[in-house]
Structures are given as structure tokens and as C-alpha cells.
Amino acid sequence: MDILVKNAAESSASPGGKPCRYGTACSRPGCRFKHPDQRTGGGGNSSSPSHLYYSHSWLPQHIQVDLRANGQVNITKLDRPDDTVPSDKETYLQTEVYDLCAVVCYVHEERRNLVGIMNVGPGYHQRTSGTTVSQWYIFNDFSISPVASQEAVWFSLDWKVPCVLYWMNHQSSSHVLPTPTLDLPVDILAAETCLATSGRGITYTPLSLDETPGPGDLVAMDAEFVTLNQEESELRSDGKMATIKPSHKSVARISCIRGQGAQKGVPFIDDYISTQEQVVDYLTKFSGIKPGDLDANYSSKHLTTLKSTYLKLRYLVDIGVTFVGHGLRNDFRVINLVVPPEQVKDTVHLFHLPHQRMVSLRFLSWHFLDKKIQSETHDSIEDARAALLLYEKYQELEAKNIVRQTLEEMYKQGIATQWKVPED
């Protein structure tokens, strides 16, 4: 390892520009970047042992794992999953073949990033384009791009370093990574200590033991966010704006309310999320979050950690509750929580006609519930209650088989009022 690090340092210090991301697998004619067997880019053929360590493609895409009778494990690299190595059945108790399915890499360039490279398998393309091609994709929080399989096994010691390697048994029917589950206790939803020194206590009623939610139970939810970094854009030569760096939002408040029972509509989660990062925009008009609300030294809210609230949501997802809300897809994306589609009832899609605009929660509440919400600012508990009532209204319309007729009337009124709620 000392030799590899030393040679990598020598190579990075030598002239010749940036390394080619494809390394020895590069097939681009006249590539201007530096390759493992070149001191400079641009098609040079000189080979130097000191530079062969610059990039590496030693990671196998297929491996054979043999379990010996004495408990030891033997791992053999395979070029193809069918090229298994014969083993003595008396010596080996079990033999399995594994395929590389995903890699998480640390990339250091102008900024430090984590990127994922995943083999989505043939099932993905059967759903999208009807093909059965197995394809690798590289992605981060901003973009997803198809790449060659060599990208998953090529590394550079000073630029791209593997962090997590994921192999799956070749006998598996598909390369769909299993959803991890956590065995969380039910008391994860119990009341907890507020982090704020001047907090006024909890603003919700924790669930009692006889209120423990189960599969299919309704939970209305809403979340509010603040901006940590503004979006950076530049004007391109064709006159269009190009995003250089997307804005970074962070969850600031999460509220969940009961969807049934004697206390229907009463919140059992109303957490403000403490953050140590600098907030550049509290988005108070849209979030209701004010400066100081997320600071443990000044907040008067029920302040907690993101991990604590995340575990509560994860518990609700794992037990199979049905989330009701407006624009939940965006909320879950920013929170970084995966929720199965069958567990989501989103009023932004329920009250929508194809090829028409999406309708705001404020307009829907006024039109169907005769309630005016979000008059001055947003409140996540108020929004969650409105979404729950709208979902109940949708069920009534569906039972009468008048959903489309009612939505067409709503769109006519929306156009007539320019989608504005009349003032008092």
C-alpha cells in the first residue's frame, strides 16, 4: 500500500493534466486526459512502471466464494459468472457466486462528493423501454447518467476512492437491492426531551399504547424546509441559464397527525429540527420558520434532532401506515426517505386532471372545504389537517362516482378566479 500511495503521489505531481475517468478502459480516440500507462495525455504510448499504479481496475465484477469445512472462506475472481472454479466437495461445504451490484465512491475534485454507481438490472429497462439490457448508472443528488460497467471498478487513489462495495448472490432473480429494515421499538414515538433551553414543551399529544398505528392506518403529514445554500447559475452562450450548483434545502419541521380514532386530527409528532449549519433563507412566508426557531439557545419550539425524527418516520413506514399529504413526493425526497407508492395518498395528484396544472392546497381547501389556510404563512399542522379532510372529501366523491365531473368544475372556477382565493 505504501508503494501505491507513493506512486500515486508522484503521478499526481507530474505534468500532463487530469486523469481520464475511464483509465485503461478508455476507448476515446485522441483522449486529452492522462491514462495509467502514459506520463501525459493525448495518445502517448510510453509506459512507466511508476505510473501503472495511478489508476486501478482490480475490483472484480464477479466472485466465487467457497466455504471450507474448517470455517475458512476462499474468494476467487471470475471474469464471467458462469466461469466457476471446480472445488472439492469434501473440502468445501458451500460455493456461491456473487455479482457486483453497487459501489459508493468518494470523489475529490473542486468539491468533495459521494457518488453511487449501480447496476439497475434488466427489470428496470423492461418497465421503461421494453428491453432487457442490464445497465450501470452513476448518480449523485443532482444528476443520473448511464456509464460503462468499467466505471464501477475503476479507481484513482488521489481522485476516486471506493467506500462501499455491494455484491449480490448471482442466483437472485434480479439485481434489485433489498430494502433494509430496522427493528425499531414502538416507544420510538413517545415524548422526548426538548433540546431548546427555553423550549415551551411539546406541542403535540404522543400516541397512547392503544393508539399504536398498524398497516393501512392513515397518518396525515406535512414538512417545512429552509435553504442552506442558494442555487448558483450562469448564463450560457446560447442565452439560457445553466444551473452550476443546485440549492440545498434542509428539513426544519415535521408534523404528523392522527387520521382516525377519537383524537383524529390531533398531532402526535410536531418536531422542529435543530441544525448547526448556517441558514441563508428561512423561507418564512412559505415555511413559517423564523430566525432562532432552530437554534437550541434561543428557540421556544419543541426542538429535536433529525435522526430522532427520522427514526419516527422510518418506524411508521416499516409498519405500513398510509401517509396523506399534499406534495409528499417532494417532502420525502428532501427528507431522504423512501416510501412505497402504495403507502402514499397525495392530494396534489388526487385532485388533478391529466394535462392540467397542479392545484395548490390553499385553493383546494377553499374550494372543497370552505376553509382559508396559509393566509399569512404556512403551518405544517394546519396543512396536514387540510390534506386529511381533502382525502376524505375525495373518498366521498369516489363513492358517488363523480370525481372527474367535480374536478372539471373546479378547474373552471380556478380559471375564472385566476387560481386565487378571494379575500374576505
XYZ file of C-alpha atoms in Angstrom:
424
model
C 0.000 0.000 0.000
C 2.894 2.371 0.754
C 4.197 1.806 -2.781
C 0.784 2.502 -4.293
C 0.346 5.730 -2.338
C 3.870 6.857 -3.163
C 3.473 6.219 -6.876
C 0.065 7.858 -6.915
C 1.533 10.944 -5.303
C 4.365 11.030 -7.851
C 1.900 10.656 -10.704
C -0.401 13.374 -9.463
C 2.557 15.723 -9.136
C 3.769 15.058 -12.667
C 2.633 17.253 -15.577
C 0.007 16.143 -18.042
C -3.371 17.354 -16.754
C -6.224 15.477 -15.118
C -6.510 11.695 -15.236
C -9.005 10.140 -17.609
C -12.004 8.876 -15.660
C -12.102 5.688 -17.764
C -8.481 4.732 -17.122
C -7.317 1.679 -19.063
C -10.894 1.137 -20.337
C -10.864 4.442 -22.271
C -11.679 3.931 -25.958
C -11.908 7.575 -26.999
C -9.510 8.359 -29.886
C -7.101 11.185 -29.080
C -8.234 11.463 -25.460
C -6.646 14.579 -23.936
C -6.528 13.233 -20.386
C -3.822 11.245 -18.640
C -4.023 7.442 -18.678
C -2.419 4.828 -16.388
C 0.243 3.889 -18.936
C 1.023 7.469 -20.000
C 3.028 10.271 -18.456
C 0.981 12.775 -20.467
C -2.376 12.660 -22.245
C -3.005 12.835 -25.955
C -2.113 9.402 -27.208
C 1.371 8.870 -25.809
C 2.495 5.253 -25.686
C 5.306 5.435 -23.155
C 4.786 3.035 -20.309
C 6.370 3.575 -16.930
C 6.079 1.153 -14.000
C 5.911 4.075 -11.592
C 2.737 5.254 -13.293
C 0.944 1.955 -13.600
C -0.334 2.474 -10.069
C -2.039 5.740 -10.921
C -5.454 4.154 -11.560
C -6.756 0.716 -10.747
C -9.331 -1.668 -12.097
C -8.582 -4.568 -9.767
C -12.107 -4.873 -8.380
C -13.827 -7.996 -9.808
C -17.383 -7.751 -11.049
C -17.945 -11.430 -10.243
C -16.532 -13.526 -7.414
C -16.806 -17.126 -6.270
C -16.970 -17.651 -2.513
C -16.169 -21.096 -1.133
C -16.793 -22.055 2.492
C -14.292 -24.605 3.745
C -15.093 -27.355 6.213
C -12.732 -25.730 8.730
C -14.686 -22.448 8.580
C -12.284 -20.572 6.315
C -13.544 -18.679 3.253
C -11.859 -18.724 -0.147
C -12.654 -15.964 -2.689
C -11.845 -16.347 -6.390
C -12.133 -13.647 -9.062
C -14.302 -14.600 -12.069
C -14.382 -12.971 -15.499
C -17.956 -14.176 -16.021
C -20.472 -15.555 -13.511
C -20.550 -18.903 -15.344
C -16.772 -19.405 -15.084
C -16.959 -21.156 -11.745
C -13.851 -22.878 -10.416
C -14.340 -26.598 -9.560
C -13.953 -27.305 -5.853
C -13.518 -30.442 -3.800
C -16.873 -31.181 -2.167
C -15.092 -32.810 0.744
C -13.067 -29.648 1.346
C -15.754 -27.039 0.625
C -19.138 -27.071 2.344
C -20.765 -24.419 0.137
C -19.980 -22.497 -3.061
C -21.750 -19.307 -4.155
C -21.221 -16.798 -6.973
C -21.782 -13.096 -6.343
C -22.153 -10.172 -8.778
C -21.097 -6.599 -8.075
C -24.304 -4.542 -7.997
C -23.410 -1.181 -6.472
C -20.434 0.954 -5.486
C -20.283 4.139 -3.432
C -17.216 6.275 -4.191
C -15.605 9.333 -2.640
C -14.649 11.786 -5.385
C -12.314 14.706 -4.699
C -12.138 17.357 -7.378
C -13.087 21.006 -6.902
C -15.543 19.822 -4.242
C -15.745 16.624 -2.230
C -18.666 14.411 -3.164
C -20.077 10.941 -2.703
C -21.397 9.283 -5.858
C -23.180 5.996 -6.353
C -22.724 3.596 -9.257
C -25.444 0.962 -9.558
C -26.390 -1.848 -11.872
C -30.152 -1.424 -12.183
C -30.571 -4.844 -13.821
C -32.838 -5.891 -16.681
C -36.061 -5.350 -14.754
C -35.680 -1.561 -14.857
C -35.461 -1.420 -18.642
C -38.355 -3.812 -19.063
C -40.505 -1.236 -17.305
C -39.180 1.753 -19.231
C -38.237 0.813 -22.766
C -39.129 -2.842 -23.145
C -35.512 -4.001 -23.412
C -33.685 -6.493 -21.245
C -30.328 -4.680 -21.201
C -28.504 -4.621 -17.885
C -27.149 -1.122 -17.393
C -24.910 0.694 -14.942
C -25.759 4.234 -13.831
C -23.773 6.810 -11.917
C -25.693 9.283 -9.781
C -25.427 11.901 -7.063
C -28.011 14.276 -5.620
C -28.183 16.242 -8.869
C -27.894 14.004 -11.920
C -28.107 10.409 -13.157
C -26.137 9.215 -16.175
C -25.553 5.815 -17.814
C -21.952 4.598 -17.742
C -19.940 1.604 -18.865
C -19.535 -1.233 -16.401
C -15.805 -0.425 -16.170
C -16.694 2.796 -14.361
C -17.796 0.763 -11.330
C -14.432 -0.947 -10.944
C -12.047 1.853 -11.931
C -10.464 3.882 -9.121
C -7.795 6.541 -8.748
C -6.047 6.822 -5.404
C -5.934 10.628 -5.498
C -9.347 11.274 -7.064
C -11.858 8.421 -6.805
C -11.777 6.035 -3.840
C -14.277 3.229 -3.115
C -16.211 3.469 0.159
C -18.936 0.799 -0.055
C -18.987 -2.295 -2.286
C -22.205 -4.291 -2.675
C -22.272 -7.807 -4.113
C -25.450 -9.866 -4.573
C -25.908 -13.596 -4.971
C -25.983 -14.469 -8.671
C -28.911 -16.824 -8.097
C -31.100 -13.868 -7.167
C -33.873 -13.310 -9.689
C -32.915 -9.657 -10.211
C -30.372 -7.077 -9.168
C -32.888 -5.039 -7.189
C -31.233 -4.102 -3.932
C -33.366 -5.176 -0.962
C -34.906 -2.503 1.226
C -33.191 -2.578 4.622
C -35.450 -2.842 7.638
C -34.875 -1.629 11.175
C -36.340 -3.354 14.216
C -37.486 -0.171 15.945
C -39.406 -0.284 19.255
C -42.901 1.183 19.457
C -41.785 3.640 22.152
C -39.793 5.454 19.453
C -42.952 7.602 19.115
C -43.002 8.528 22.802
C -42.401 12.073 24.018
C -38.761 13.112 24.246
C -36.698 15.826 25.877
C -36.631 19.150 24.077
C -33.167 20.367 23.055
C -34.072 24.033 23.378
C -33.069 25.553 26.720
C -36.114 27.841 26.678
C -38.489 25.425 24.948
C -42.121 25.603 25.934
C -42.546 21.828 25.857
C -44.251 19.559 23.397
C -46.967 20.937 21.133
C -48.479 17.548 20.339
C -50.121 14.612 22.096
C -47.990 11.443 21.958
C -49.711 8.226 20.931
C -51.011 6.054 23.743
C -50.452 2.292 23.712
C -53.958 1.605 22.402
C -53.342 4.088 19.555
C -50.347 2.247 18.132
C -50.787 2.538 14.334
C -50.923 -0.516 12.119
C -50.821 -1.326 8.403
C -53.165 0.885 6.395
C -53.857 3.383 9.197
C -53.948 6.983 7.993
C -51.277 9.457 9.086
C -51.526 12.991 7.702
C -48.126 14.612 7.317
C -46.542 17.872 6.252
C -42.989 19.205 6.366
C -41.412 22.647 6.167
C -37.939 23.460 4.864
C -35.235 26.129 4.974
C -32.477 26.877 2.470
C -28.849 26.297 3.437
C -27.250 27.183 0.096
C -28.695 29.249 -2.722
C -28.752 27.969 -6.284
C -25.838 29.106 -8.441
C -26.433 29.647 -12.157
C -24.588 31.070 -15.119
C -25.636 32.462 -18.476
C -24.616 30.197 -21.345
C -23.560 31.336 -24.798
C -26.998 30.425 -26.205
C -28.687 32.824 -23.783
C -30.077 30.163 -21.462
C -29.368 29.863 -17.752
C -27.479 26.761 -16.637
C -27.501 25.550 -13.043
C -23.967 25.126 -11.727
C -24.912 24.201 -8.185
C -28.459 23.387 -7.058
C -29.959 24.929 -3.954
C -29.647 22.844 -0.806
C -32.734 22.616 1.366
C -32.924 21.152 4.837
C -36.000 19.942 6.694
C -36.914 22.292 9.536
C -40.250 20.998 10.842
C -42.187 17.739 10.511
C -45.752 17.274 11.717
C -47.840 14.083 11.731
C -51.472 13.921 12.856
C -53.846 11.076 13.592
C -56.030 10.012 10.676
C -58.623 8.083 12.653
C -59.842 7.402 16.171
C -61.289 9.611 18.882
C -58.419 12.102 18.529
C -58.458 12.303 14.745
C -56.744 15.483 13.615
C -54.603 15.786 16.752
C -50.844 15.837 16.070
C -48.625 13.147 17.600
C -45.402 14.445 16.023
C -44.526 18.131 15.745
C -40.745 18.361 15.697
C -38.560 21.333 14.852
C -35.213 20.045 13.592
C -32.106 21.531 15.164
C -29.336 22.470 12.749
C -25.757 23.644 13.289
C -25.393 24.848 9.702
C -25.920 28.433 8.658
C -29.369 29.053 7.195
C -29.295 31.545 4.322
C -33.083 31.733 3.900
C -35.740 30.643 6.399
C -38.445 30.930 3.698
C -40.707 32.236 6.471
C -43.552 33.146 4.104
C -43.741 29.547 2.914
C -42.441 27.623 5.922
C -43.483 29.604 8.980
C -39.945 29.108 10.333
C -38.373 32.207 11.842
C -34.751 33.012 12.767
C -33.925 31.376 16.072
C -36.552 28.623 15.807
C -33.869 26.035 15.013
C -31.248 27.288 17.488
C -31.195 25.432 20.806
C -30.053 28.599 22.606
C -32.980 30.744 21.509
C -35.793 28.514 20.241
C -39.129 28.326 22.028
C -40.208 25.329 19.921
C -40.017 21.605 20.581
C -36.540 21.149 19.157
C -35.067 17.739 18.404
C -32.501 16.094 16.128
C -33.041 14.972 12.559
C -32.033 11.423 13.493
C -34.695 11.234 16.211
C -37.484 12.424 13.894
C -36.194 10.313 11.013
C -36.438 7.160 13.132
C -40.063 8.006 13.952
C -40.917 8.324 10.269
C -38.987 5.174 9.476
C -40.987 3.281 12.103
C -44.243 4.473 10.518
C -43.046 3.434 7.054
C -41.952 -0.027 8.210
C -45.251 -0.836 9.957
C -47.140 0.075 6.776
C -49.154 3.212 7.593
C -50.662 5.249 4.753
C -49.359 8.813 4.567
C -51.766 11.546 3.490
C -50.484 14.943 2.421
C -50.041 17.488 -0.351
C -46.838 17.268 -2.395
C -45.419 14.417 -0.333
C -43.097 13.260 -3.096
C -41.017 16.409 -2.745
C -41.137 16.217 1.065
C -39.860 12.644 1.129
C -37.163 13.448 -1.419
C -35.715 16.291 0.653
C -36.047 14.299 3.875
C -34.280 11.443 2.036
C -36.896 8.860 2.938
C -38.144 6.157 0.567
C -41.854 5.369 0.984
C -43.583 2.725 -1.175
C -46.108 4.377 -3.535
C -48.939 2.230 -2.189
C -48.417 3.877 1.217
C -48.919 7.430 -0.078
C -52.161 9.316 -0.766
C -51.130 12.643 -2.259
C -53.914 15.186 -2.733
C -51.867 17.085 -5.325
C -52.358 14.078 -7.640
C -55.827 13.028 -6.480
C -57.279 16.457 -7.336
C -55.643 16.720 -10.725
C -56.768 16.160 -14.309
C -54.292 14.960 -16.972
C -52.543 17.725 -18.927
C -53.778 20.358 -16.488
C -51.940 22.390 -13.867
C -51.391 21.167 -10.335
C -53.638 22.864 -7.807
C -52.408 24.389 -4.571
C -53.517 23.154 -1.169
C -54.792 26.637 -0.366
C -57.140 26.705 -3.371
C -58.357 23.137 -2.804
C -59.129 23.887 0.838
C -61.122 26.975 -0.094
C -62.972 25.294 -2.959
C -63.873 21.965 -1.326
C -63.716 22.661 2.417
C -64.673 26.343 2.516
C -61.558 26.936 4.631
C -58.938 29.606 4.107
C -55.461 28.449 5.052
C -51.964 29.869 4.539
C -53.320 33.420 4.690
C -50.096 34.910 6.056
C -47.713 31.974 6.399
C -47.671 28.193 6.342
C -48.253 25.929 9.319
C -47.481 22.245 8.899
C -50.194 21.088 11.326
C -52.826 23.182 9.549
C -51.677 21.901 6.156
C -51.701 18.261 7.301
C -55.259 18.616 8.652
C -56.406 20.199 5.401
C -54.884 17.346 3.385
C -56.643 14.786 5.589
C -60.025 16.483 5.105
C -59.427 16.704 1.366
C -58.655 12.997 1.198
C -61.920 12.237 2.995
C -63.701 14.524 0.514
C -62.086 12.644 -2.377
C -63.326 9.339 -0.960
C -66.861 10.765 -0.857
C -66.628 11.862 -4.495
C -65.210 8.492 -5.485
C -68.058 6.654 -3.732
C -70.552 8.737 -5.739
C -68.535 8.242 -8.954
C -68.368 11.989 -9.632
C -64.650 12.637 -9.289
C -63.988 13.782 -12.863
C -67.140 15.855 -13.064
C -66.252 17.630 -9.814
C -62.659 18.251 -10.891
C -63.786 19.730 -14.206
C -65.999 22.169 -12.297
C -63.070 23.020 -10.018
C -60.810 23.808 -12.979
C -63.473 26.078 -14.494
C -63.721 28.026 -11.260
C -59.949 28.126 -10.938
C -59.613 29.691 -14.381
C -62.366 32.169 -13.573
C -60.641 33.282 -10.362
C -57.112 33.003 -11.808
C -56.486 30.369 -9.114
C -56.621 32.982 -6.383
C -58.613 32.597 -3.186
C -60.972 35.585 -2.867
C -60.215 37.897 0.023
C -62.679 38.348 2.858
